[in-house]
Amino acid sequence: MLGLRNDLQRYGIERMLETVPAVRKLRSHTDSLGAVRDTAAAAADILLLSVDEIDAEAVAGLGALGADGPKVLLLVDDEEDVDLARVTSVPSAGILAVGGLTAETLYDAFARVARGEVPIPPRLARRLLEPARTAAAARPLPRLTPREHQALGLLVDGMSNRMIGRRLAISEHGAKRLVANILAKLDCPNRTMAVAIALREGLYEQGAAARRTAEPGTTERATVVADRMAPVG
């Protein structure tokens, strides 16, 4: 699903998408809200929107779609001048620069999203890292529980809530709650910023031991099983 007001850009991206083998069906709208509203009916997997055209009503519509909605890829015209507050206010699975779009980069972005990765232009990633660096220097990082360290490491590895839940042997809802706790503790508006802070401040490395206990067949899991089998009294 494509929602783009700029006729020239929309036409060009439509032509590119028509040549991407992974795209089975394409629908487009001349505005973001129309695309968001049509997404559920069309059962779209990917929703492409311009970050400059998303208004409060479109954001509310995306929230109504919930976790089962499409993966949102934000389109930016200028990586240097784009409003970072707008970028981080929209839950997205990645960001693409319009100027560098080709059928190949679109196909690569779709493949990365399917693997749970977050495609983002390097220059924009550096701009997003700067606030994380400043925030980390301004205050000490909060303490994370061992379970939160496990979830943060898996988040950095690009896993979705469902994948995190499976790895930690908990429900998807439980994984979502863990991720929400991490975002709150790190004072991050989204997963991208949390990953940036984790990598910048060494939280990923600090949680290595906790992550090992999350691997199938580890001592932690064996201990849980043993505890369940221990006789009462």
PDB file of N, CA and C in Angstrom, residues 1-3 27 29 31-49 61-62 65 68-72:
ATOM      1  N   MET A   1       0.848  -1.176   0.000  1.00  0.00           N
ATOM      2  CA  MET A   1       0.000   0.000   0.000  1.00  0.00           C
ATOM      3  C   MET A   1       0.890   1.235   0.000  1.00  0.00           C
ATOM      4  N   LEU A   2       0.590   2.161  -0.902  1.00  0.00           N
ATOM      5  CA  LEU A   2       1.380   3.379  -1.035  1.00  0.00           C
ATOM      6  C   LEU A   2       0.474   4.579  -0.861  1.00  0.00           C
ATOM      7  N   GLY A   3       0.859   5.504   0.032  1.00  0.00           N
ATOM      8  CA  GLY A   3       0.120   6.742   0.211  1.00  0.00           C
ATOM      9  C   GLY A   3       1.056   7.912   0.016  1.00  0.00           C
ATOM     10  N   ARG A  27      -1.558  -1.202  -4.307  1.00  0.00           N
ATOM     11  CA  ARG A  27      -2.628  -0.211  -4.286  1.00  0.00           C
ATOM     12  C   ARG A  27      -2.023   1.096  -3.804  1.00  0.00           C
ATOM     13  N   HIS A  29      -2.671   5.537  -2.950  1.00  0.00           N
ATOM     14  CA  HIS A  29      -3.590   6.635  -2.649  1.00  0.00           C
ATOM     15  C   HIS A  29      -2.825   7.946  -2.738  1.00  0.00           C
ATOM     16  N   ASP A  31      -3.054  10.300  -0.593  1.00  0.00           N
ATOM     17  CA  ASP A  31      -2.832  10.860   0.744  1.00  0.00           C
ATOM     18  C   ASP A  31      -2.602   9.719   1.724  1.00  0.00           C
ATOM     19  N   SER A  32      -1.958  10.040   2.838  1.00  0.00           N
ATOM     20  CA  SER A  32      -1.605   9.017   3.819  1.00  0.00           C
ATOM     21  C   SER A  32      -2.833   8.445   4.513  1.00  0.00           C
ATOM     22  N   LEU A  33      -3.797   9.286   4.853  1.00  0.00           N
ATOM     23  CA  LEU A  33      -4.983   8.805   5.564  1.00  0.00           C
ATOM     24  C   LEU A  33      -5.766   7.811   4.728  1.00  0.00           C
ATOM     25  N   GLY A  34      -5.926   8.100   3.428  1.00  0.00           N
ATOM     26  CA  GLY A  34      -6.631   7.166   2.557  1.00  0.00           C
ATOM     27  C   GLY A  34      -5.941   5.824   2.494  1.00  0.00           C
ATOM     28  N   ALA A  35      -4.606   5.845   2.444  1.00  0.00           N
ATOM     29  CA  ALA A  35      -3.850   4.590   2.414  1.00  0.00           C
ATOM     30  C   ALA A  35      -4.009   3.818   3.712  1.00  0.00           C
ATOM     31  N   VAL A  36      -3.963   4.536   4.845  1.00  0.00           N
ATOM     32  CA  VAL A  36      -4.117   3.881   6.151  1.00  0.00           C
ATOM     33  C   VAL A  36      -5.494   3.243   6.268  1.00  0.00           C
ATOM     34  N   ARG A  37      -6.521   3.972   5.857  1.00  0.00           N
ATOM     35  CA  ARG A  37      -7.894   3.450   5.955  1.00  0.00           C
ATOM     36  C   ARG A  37      -8.117   2.247   5.050  1.00  0.00           C
ATOM     37  N   ASP A  38      -7.435   2.199   3.917  1.00  0.00           N
ATOM     38  CA  ASP A  38      -7.628   1.109   2.960  1.00  0.00           C
ATOM     39  C   ASP A  38      -6.786  -0.113   3.292  1.00  0.00           C
ATOM     40  N   THR A  39      -5.836   0.056   4.208  1.00  0.00           N
ATOM     41  CA  THR A  39      -4.885  -1.014   4.498  1.00  0.00           C
ATOM     42  C   THR A  39      -5.551  -2.265   5.042  1.00  0.00           C
ATOM     43  N   ALA A  40      -6.458  -2.088   6.011  1.00  0.00           N
ATOM     44  CA  ALA A  40      -7.100  -3.251   6.625  1.00  0.00           C
ATOM     45  C   ALA A  40      -7.926  -4.027   5.599  1.00  0.00           C
ATOM     46  N   ALA A  41      -8.696  -3.304   4.777  1.00  0.00           N
ATOM     47  CA  ALA A  41      -9.536  -3.966   3.777  1.00  0.00           C
ATOM     48  C   ALA A  41      -8.692  -4.718   2.753  1.00  0.00           C
ATOM     49  N   ALA A  42      -7.536  -4.158   2.423  1.00  0.00           N
ATOM     50  CA  ALA A  42      -6.676  -4.772   1.411  1.00  0.00           C
ATOM     51  C   ALA A  42      -5.750  -5.826   2.004  1.00  0.00           C
ATOM     52  N   ALA A  43      -5.712  -5.929   3.342  1.00  0.00           N
ATOM     53  CA  ALA A  43      -4.812  -6.868   4.019  1.00  0.00           C
ATOM     54  C   ALA A  43      -3.376  -6.684   3.555  1.00  0.00           C
ATOM     55  N   ALA A  44      -2.948  -5.420   3.492  1.00  0.00           N
ATOM     56  CA  ALA A  44      -1.595  -5.112   3.018  1.00  0.00           C
ATOM     57  C   ALA A  44      -0.551  -5.525   4.047  1.00  0.00           C
ATOM     58  N   ASP A  45       0.586  -5.980   3.570  1.00  0.00           N
ATOM     59  CA  ASP A  45       1.701  -6.357   4.446  1.00  0.00           C
ATOM     60  C   ASP A  45       2.635  -5.179   4.710  1.00  0.00           C
ATOM     61  N   ILE A  46       2.791  -4.322   3.697  1.00  0.00           N
ATOM     62  CA  ILE A  46       3.704  -3.182   3.791  1.00  0.00           C
ATOM     63  C   ILE A  46       2.946  -1.907   3.446  1.00  0.00           C
ATOM     64  N   LEU A  47       3.165  -0.859   4.247  1.00  0.00           N
ATOM     65  CA  LEU A  47       2.535   0.438   4.010  1.00  0.00           C
ATOM     66  C   LEU A  47       3.637   1.482   3.875  1.00  0.00           C
ATOM     67  N   LEU A  48       3.709   2.124   2.715  1.00  0.00           N
ATOM     68  CA  LEU A  48       4.715   3.149   2.433  1.00  0.00           C
ATOM     69  C   LEU A  48       4.074   4.527   2.538  1.00  0.00           C
ATOM     70  N   LEU A  49       4.614   5.367   3.443  1.00  0.00           N
ATOM     71  CA  LEU A  49       4.064   6.704   3.661  1.00  0.00           C
ATOM     72  C   LEU A  49       5.184   7.722   3.736  1.00  0.00           C
ATOM     73  N   GLY A  61      -5.024   6.401  13.006  1.00  0.00           N
ATOM     74  CA  GLY A  61      -5.451   5.253  12.212  1.00  0.00           C
ATOM     75  C   GLY A  61      -4.456   4.117  12.267  1.00  0.00           C
ATOM     76  N   LEU A  62      -3.166   4.454  12.262  1.00  0.00           N
ATOM     77  CA  LEU A  62      -2.133   3.424  12.377  1.00  0.00           C
ATOM     78  C   LEU A  62      -2.221   2.734  13.738  1.00  0.00           C
ATOM     79  N   LEU A  65      -4.862   0.097  13.898  1.00  0.00           N
ATOM     80  CA  LEU A  65      -4.550  -1.154  13.197  1.00  0.00           C
ATOM     81  C   LEU A  65      -3.905  -2.164  14.137  1.00  0.00           C
ATOM     82  N   ASP A  68      -1.148  -6.265  14.669  1.00  0.00           N
ATOM     83  CA  ASP A  68      -1.360  -7.138  13.512  1.00  0.00           C
ATOM     84  C   ASP A  68      -1.448  -6.363  12.202  1.00  0.00           C
ATOM     85  N   GLY A  69      -1.276  -5.050  12.279  1.00  0.00           N
ATOM     86  CA  GLY A  69      -1.342  -4.232  11.081  1.00  0.00           C
ATOM     87  C   GLY A  69      -0.098  -4.388  10.227  1.00  0.00           C
ATOM     88  N   PRO A  70      -0.011  -3.621   9.137  1.00  0.00           N
ATOM     89  CA  PRO A  70       1.119  -3.744   8.210  1.00  0.00           C
ATOM     90  C   PRO A  70       2.395  -3.154   8.796  1.00  0.00           C
ATOM     91  N   LYS A  71       3.520  -3.520   8.221  1.00  0.00           N
ATOM     92  CA  LYS A  71       4.791  -2.901   8.560  1.00  0.00           C
ATOM     93  C   LYS A  71       4.861  -1.560   7.825  1.00  0.00           C
ATOM     94  N   VAL A  72       5.123  -0.498   8.567  1.00  0.00           N
ATOM     95  CA  VAL A  72       5.154   0.839   7.986  1.00  0.00           C
ATOM     96  C   VAL A  72       6.591   1.218   7.645  1.00  0.00           C
TER      97      VAL A  72
END
